[in-house]
């Protein structure tokens, strides 16, 4: 609470006049009393002046009735003294928000009446292994054939590993996947001519069947042995 002697004042202002409602409640002797009410002025002004010693202000309530945030200030001015701030300078009070202070702490509520809080550093409490409030983490799944947004309420960890399902394709599955992907613009077709440890002899060395329509736009030949050879390709 805020103790007032005779002549002490509670003062305040807002960024715009007649926008922020205020009410002051307290004790006059042992009687609970509404000490003052009104709307904050645009420049510092008196909200309440104690008419006797022993006044205790138990709560000051500010409500921003505007549609935008407004800066507010509250002061205690001792009789014959200099005003001292009761809340942070130019404290921003959101549209429809309420501020309540008892002189010890300040609480702010949103337009729905929810208490606004600021969380301190607490990342370790969400550690998925030994945190006190662990984050849910997902079990690895195989990489699918199509994009999906997913429906799990969990996160993938930094060391989360997916099985490379495409690396497990059989030849038939690989062919089917290529056929099914109409958006695949370029396909590499590989054919190896191997002499089995001896020089490659003349003659046909194989017939490569391409099971889909395509246009051959480039042929690259690589040799892993020295010497020369002539290779003909027929369609």
Tab-separated table of N, CA and C in Angstrom, residues 21-94:
chain	number	residue	atom	x	y	z
A	21	UNK	N	-9.294	5.787	-17.710
A	21	UNK	CA	-10.029	5.871	-16.441
A	21	UNK	C	-9.106	5.541	-15.266
A	22	UNK	N	-9.377	6.175	-14.117
A	22	UNK	CA	-8.643	5.801	-12.907
A	22	UNK	C	-9.597	5.734	-11.720
A	23	UNK	N	-9.293	4.837	-10.797
A	23	UNK	CA	-9.967	4.787	-9.495
A	23	UNK	C	-8.921	4.498	-8.433
A	24	UNK	N	-9.072	5.131	-7.278
A	24	UNK	CA	-8.180	4.917	-6.142
A	24	UNK	C	-9.011	4.401	-4.973
A	25	UNK	N	-8.531	3.352	-4.331
A	25	UNK	CA	-9.195	2.793	-3.157
A	25	UNK	C	-8.189	2.732	-2.018
A	26	UNK	N	-8.682	2.835	-0.791
A	26	UNK	CA	-7.776	2.774	0.338
A	26	UNK	C	-8.491	2.789	1.668
A	27	UNK	N	-7.719	3.055	2.694
A	27	UNK	CA	-8.222	3.080	4.065
A	27	UNK	C	-8.099	4.490	4.626
A	28	UNK	N	-9.211	4.982	5.149
A	28	UNK	CA	-9.198	6.221	5.921
A	28	UNK	C	-9.439	5.799	7.361
A	29	UNK	N	-8.378	5.773	8.133
A	29	UNK	CA	-8.463	5.146	9.450
A	29	UNK	C	-8.584	3.646	9.256
A	30	UNK	N	-9.731	3.111	9.640
A	30	UNK	CA	-9.983	1.673	9.442
A	30	UNK	C	-11.104	1.432	8.442
A	31	UNK	N	-11.530	2.493	7.763
A	31	UNK	CA	-12.662	2.389	6.840
A	31	UNK	C	-12.171	2.252	5.405
A	32	UNK	N	-12.633	1.192	4.718
A	32	UNK	CA	-12.300	1.013	3.304
A	32	UNK	C	-13.088	2.037	2.497
A	33	UNK	N	-12.385	2.797	1.675
A	33	UNK	CA	-13.006	3.935	1.002
A	33	UNK	C	-12.544	4.030	-0.448
A	34	UNK	N	-13.474	4.443	-1.331
A	34	UNK	CA	-13.062	4.850	-2.672
A	34	UNK	C	-12.581	6.288	-2.550
A	35	UNK	N	-11.314	6.478	-2.775
A	35	UNK	CA	-10.707	7.781	-2.536
A	35	UNK	C	-10.930	8.756	-3.683
A	36	UNK	N	-10.875	8.255	-4.929
A	36	UNK	CA	-11.011	9.157	-6.073
A	36	UNK	C	-11.297	8.349	-7.326
A	37	UNK	N	-11.858	9.030	-8.325
A	37	UNK	CA	-12.049	8.408	-9.639
A	37	UNK	C	-12.114	9.514	-10.677
A	38	UNK	N	-11.908	9.142	-11.932
A	38	UNK	CA	-11.958	10.113	-13.017
A	38	UNK	C	-11.199	9.595	-14.219
A	39	UNK	N	-10.677	10.515	-15.036
A	39	UNK	CA	-9.866	10.161	-16.204
A	39	UNK	C	-8.569	10.962	-16.155
A	40	UNK	N	-7.471	10.303	-16.513
A	40	UNK	CA	-6.165	10.951	-16.429
A	40	UNK	C	-6.105	12.162	-17.354
A	41	UNK	N	-5.474	13.253	-16.897
A	41	UNK	CA	-5.280	14.417	-17.762
A	41	UNK	C	-4.139	14.178	-18.745
A	42	UNK	N	-4.035	15.048	-19.749
A	42	UNK	CA	-2.966	14.933	-20.724
A	42	UNK	C	-1.635	15.444	-20.211
A	43	UNK	N	-1.649	16.233	-19.148
A	43	UNK	CA	-0.434	16.710	-18.474
A	43	UNK	C	-0.580	16.390	-16.994
A	44	UNK	N	0.546	16.286	-16.296
A	44	UNK	CA	0.506	15.860	-14.904
A	44	UNK	C	-0.495	16.684	-14.089
A	45	UNK	N	-1.346	15.966	-13.351
A	45	UNK	CA	-2.362	16.633	-12.546
A	45	UNK	C	-2.676	15.822	-11.307
A	46	UNK	N	-3.412	16.441	-10.380
A	46	UNK	CA	-3.747	15.788	-9.118
A	46	UNK	C	-4.882	14.785	-9.318
A	47	UNK	N	-4.695	13.577	-8.764
A	47	UNK	CA	-5.754	12.577	-8.753
A	47	UNK	C	-6.404	12.504	-7.372
A	48	UNK	N	-5.582	12.655	-6.334
A	48	UNK	CA	-6.114	12.607	-4.967
A	48	UNK	C	-5.160	13.348	-4.047
A	49	UNK	N	-5.736	14.120	-3.128
A	49	UNK	CA	-4.960	14.824	-2.108
A	49	UNK	C	-5.453	14.392	-0.734
A	50	UNK	N	-4.544	13.914	0.094
A	50	UNK	CA	-4.916	13.455	1.435
A	50	UNK	C	-5.299	14.640	2.312
A	51	UNK	N	-6.473	14.542	2.944
A	51	UNK	CA	-6.935	15.626	3.807
A	51	UNK	C	-6.541	15.445	5.245
A	52	UNK	N	-5.874	14.345	5.541
A	52	UNK	CA	-5.432	14.083	6.909
A	52	UNK	C	-4.299	13.072	6.867
A	53	UNK	N	-3.653	12.870	7.959
A	53	UNK	CA	-2.581	11.884	8.036
A	53	UNK	C	-3.175	10.488	8.192
A	54	UNK	N	-2.367	9.499	7.859
A	54	UNK	CA	-2.790	8.122	8.078
A	54	UNK	C	-3.670	7.546	6.993
A	55	UNK	N	-3.643	8.139	5.787
A	55	UNK	CA	-4.394	7.584	4.651
A	55	UNK	C	-3.537	6.506	3.991
A	56	UNK	N	-4.146	5.365	3.676
A	56	UNK	CA	-3.424	4.281	3.000
A	56	UNK	C	-4.109	3.978	1.675
A	57	UNK	N	-3.387	4.168	0.577
A	57	UNK	CA	-3.907	3.808	-0.749
A	57	UNK	C	-3.591	2.335	-0.981
A	58	UNK	N	-4.630	1.521	-1.112
A	58	UNK	CA	-4.419	0.077	-1.283
A	58	UNK	C	-4.417	-0.351	-2.740
A	59	UNK	N	-5.038	0.438	-3.616
A	59	UNK	CA	-5.004	0.082	-5.042
A	59	UNK	C	-5.279	1.301	-5.897
A	60	UNK	N	-4.575	1.356	-7.017
A	60	UNK	CA	-4.835	2.342	-8.065
A	60	UNK	C	-5.107	1.544	-9.332
A	61	UNK	N	-6.246	1.803	-9.967
A	61	UNK	CA	-6.643	1.058	-11.164
A	61	UNK	C	-6.725	2.025	-12.334
A	62	UNK	N	-6.018	1.703	-13.410
A	62	UNK	CA	-6.087	2.470	-14.654
A	62	UNK	C	-6.642	1.566	-15.745
A	63	UNK	N	-7.554	2.092	-16.563
A	63	UNK	CA	-8.114	1.333	-17.687
A	63	UNK	C	-8.053	2.203	-18.930
A	64	UNK	N	-7.363	1.719	-19.962
A	64	UNK	CA	-7.253	2.448	-21.222
A	64	UNK	C	-8.498	2.171	-22.059
A	65	UNK	N	-9.342	3.169	-22.252
A	65	UNK	CA	-10.574	2.996	-23.026
A	65	UNK	C	-10.377	3.278	-24.506
A	66	UNK	N	-9.153	3.618	-24.905
A	66	UNK	CA	-8.874	3.949	-26.303
A	66	UNK	C	-8.690	2.676	-27.131
A	67	UNK	N	-8.622	2.856	-28.458
A	67	UNK	CA	-8.433	1.717	-29.366
A	67	UNK	C	-6.960	1.511	-29.696
A	68	UNK	N	-6.088	2.338	-29.138
A	68	UNK	CA	-4.649	2.174	-29.318
A	68	UNK	C	-3.978	2.258	-27.949
A	69	UNK	N	-2.725	1.817	-27.881
A	69	UNK	CA	-1.978	1.879	-26.626
A	69	UNK	C	-1.699	3.333	-26.243
A	70	UNK	N	-1.678	3.577	-24.943
A	70	UNK	CA	-1.385	4.918	-24.446
A	70	UNK	C	-0.350	4.839	-23.326
A	71	UNK	N	0.570	5.811	-23.294
A	71	UNK	CA	1.548	5.902	-22.213
A	71	UNK	C	0.885	6.531	-20.998
A	72	UNK	N	1.161	5.972	-19.814
A	72	UNK	CA	0.579	6.495	-18.573
A	72	UNK	C	1.679	6.678	-17.529
A	73	UNK	N	1.432	7.582	-16.587
A	73	UNK	CA	2.364	7.846	-15.494
A	73	UNK	C	1.589	8.041	-14.197
A	74	UNK	N	2.172	7.592	-13.095
A	74	UNK	CA	1.628	7.822	-11.761
A	74	UNK	C	2.750	8.324	-10.857
A	75	UNK	N	2.406	9.271	-9.965
A	75	UNK	CA	3.409	9.863	-9.089
A	75	UNK	C	2.855	9.971	-7.665
A	76	UNK	N	3.756	9.955	-6.704
A	76	UNK	CA	3.457	10.337	-5.325
A	76	UNK	C	4.195	11.643	-5.049
A	77	UNK	N	3.431	12.666	-4.661
A	77	UNK	CA	4.049	13.962	-4.359
A	77	UNK	C	3.841	14.281	-2.885
A	78	UNK	N	4.889	14.153	-2.070
A	78	UNK	CA	4.758	14.504	-0.648
A	78	UNK	C	4.430	15.989	-0.491
A	79	UNK	N	3.735	16.335	0.563
A	79	UNK	CA	3.397	17.734	0.814
A	79	UNK	C	4.666	18.577	0.876
A	80	UNK	N	4.757	19.536	-0.044
A	80	UNK	CA	5.929	20.399	-0.091
A	80	UNK	C	7.147	19.734	-0.695
A	81	UNK	N	6.986	18.529	-1.272
A	81	UNK	CA	8.130	17.806	-1.828
A	81	UNK	C	8.054	17.676	-3.346
A	82	UNK	N	8.847	16.787	-3.877
A	82	UNK	CA	8.933	16.557	-5.320
A	82	UNK	C	8.282	15.229	-5.667
A	83	UNK	N	7.535	15.227	-6.791
A	83	UNK	CA	6.855	13.980	-7.165
A	83	UNK	C	7.858	12.867	-7.476
A	84	UNK	N	7.487	11.661	-7.078
A	84	UNK	CA	8.277	10.458	-7.337
A	84	UNK	C	7.387	9.452	-8.054
A	85	UNK	N	7.968	8.748	-8.987
A	85	UNK	CA	7.176	7.837	-9.817
A	85	UNK	C	6.753	6.596	-9.032
A	86	UNK	N	5.530	6.154	-9.320
A	86	UNK	CA	5.003	4.924	-8.729
A	86	UNK	C	5.054	3.753	-9.702
A	87	UNK	N	5.135	4.050	-10.993
A	87	UNK	CA	5.234	3.017	-12.034
A	87	UNK	C	6.303	3.462	-13.025
A	88	UNK	N	6.777	2.569	-13.911
A	88	UNK	CA	7.791	2.963	-14.891
A	88	UNK	C	7.353	4.168	-15.731
A	89	UNK	N	8.302	4.986	-16.097
A	89	UNK	CA	8.029	6.192	-16.873
A	89	UNK	C	7.382	5.850	-18.211
A	90	UNK	N	6.306	6.584	-18.540
A	90	UNK	CA	5.598	6.420	-19.817
A	90	UNK	C	5.271	4.951	-20.080
A	91	UNK	N	4.771	4.285	-19.074
A	91	UNK	CA	4.428	2.868	-19.213
A	91	UNK	C	3.316	2.712	-20.242
A	92	UNK	N	3.522	1.840	-21.219
A	92	UNK	CA	2.546	1.642	-22.295
A	92	UNK	C	1.427	0.727	-21.822
A	93	UNK	N	0.190	1.226	-21.937
A	93	UNK	CA	-0.993	0.461	-21.559
A	93	UNK	C	-1.795	0.201	-22.822
A	94	UNK	N	-1.902	-1.071	-23.210
A	94	UNK	CA	-2.543	-1.442	-24.466
A	94	UNK	C	-4.013	-1.073	-24.524
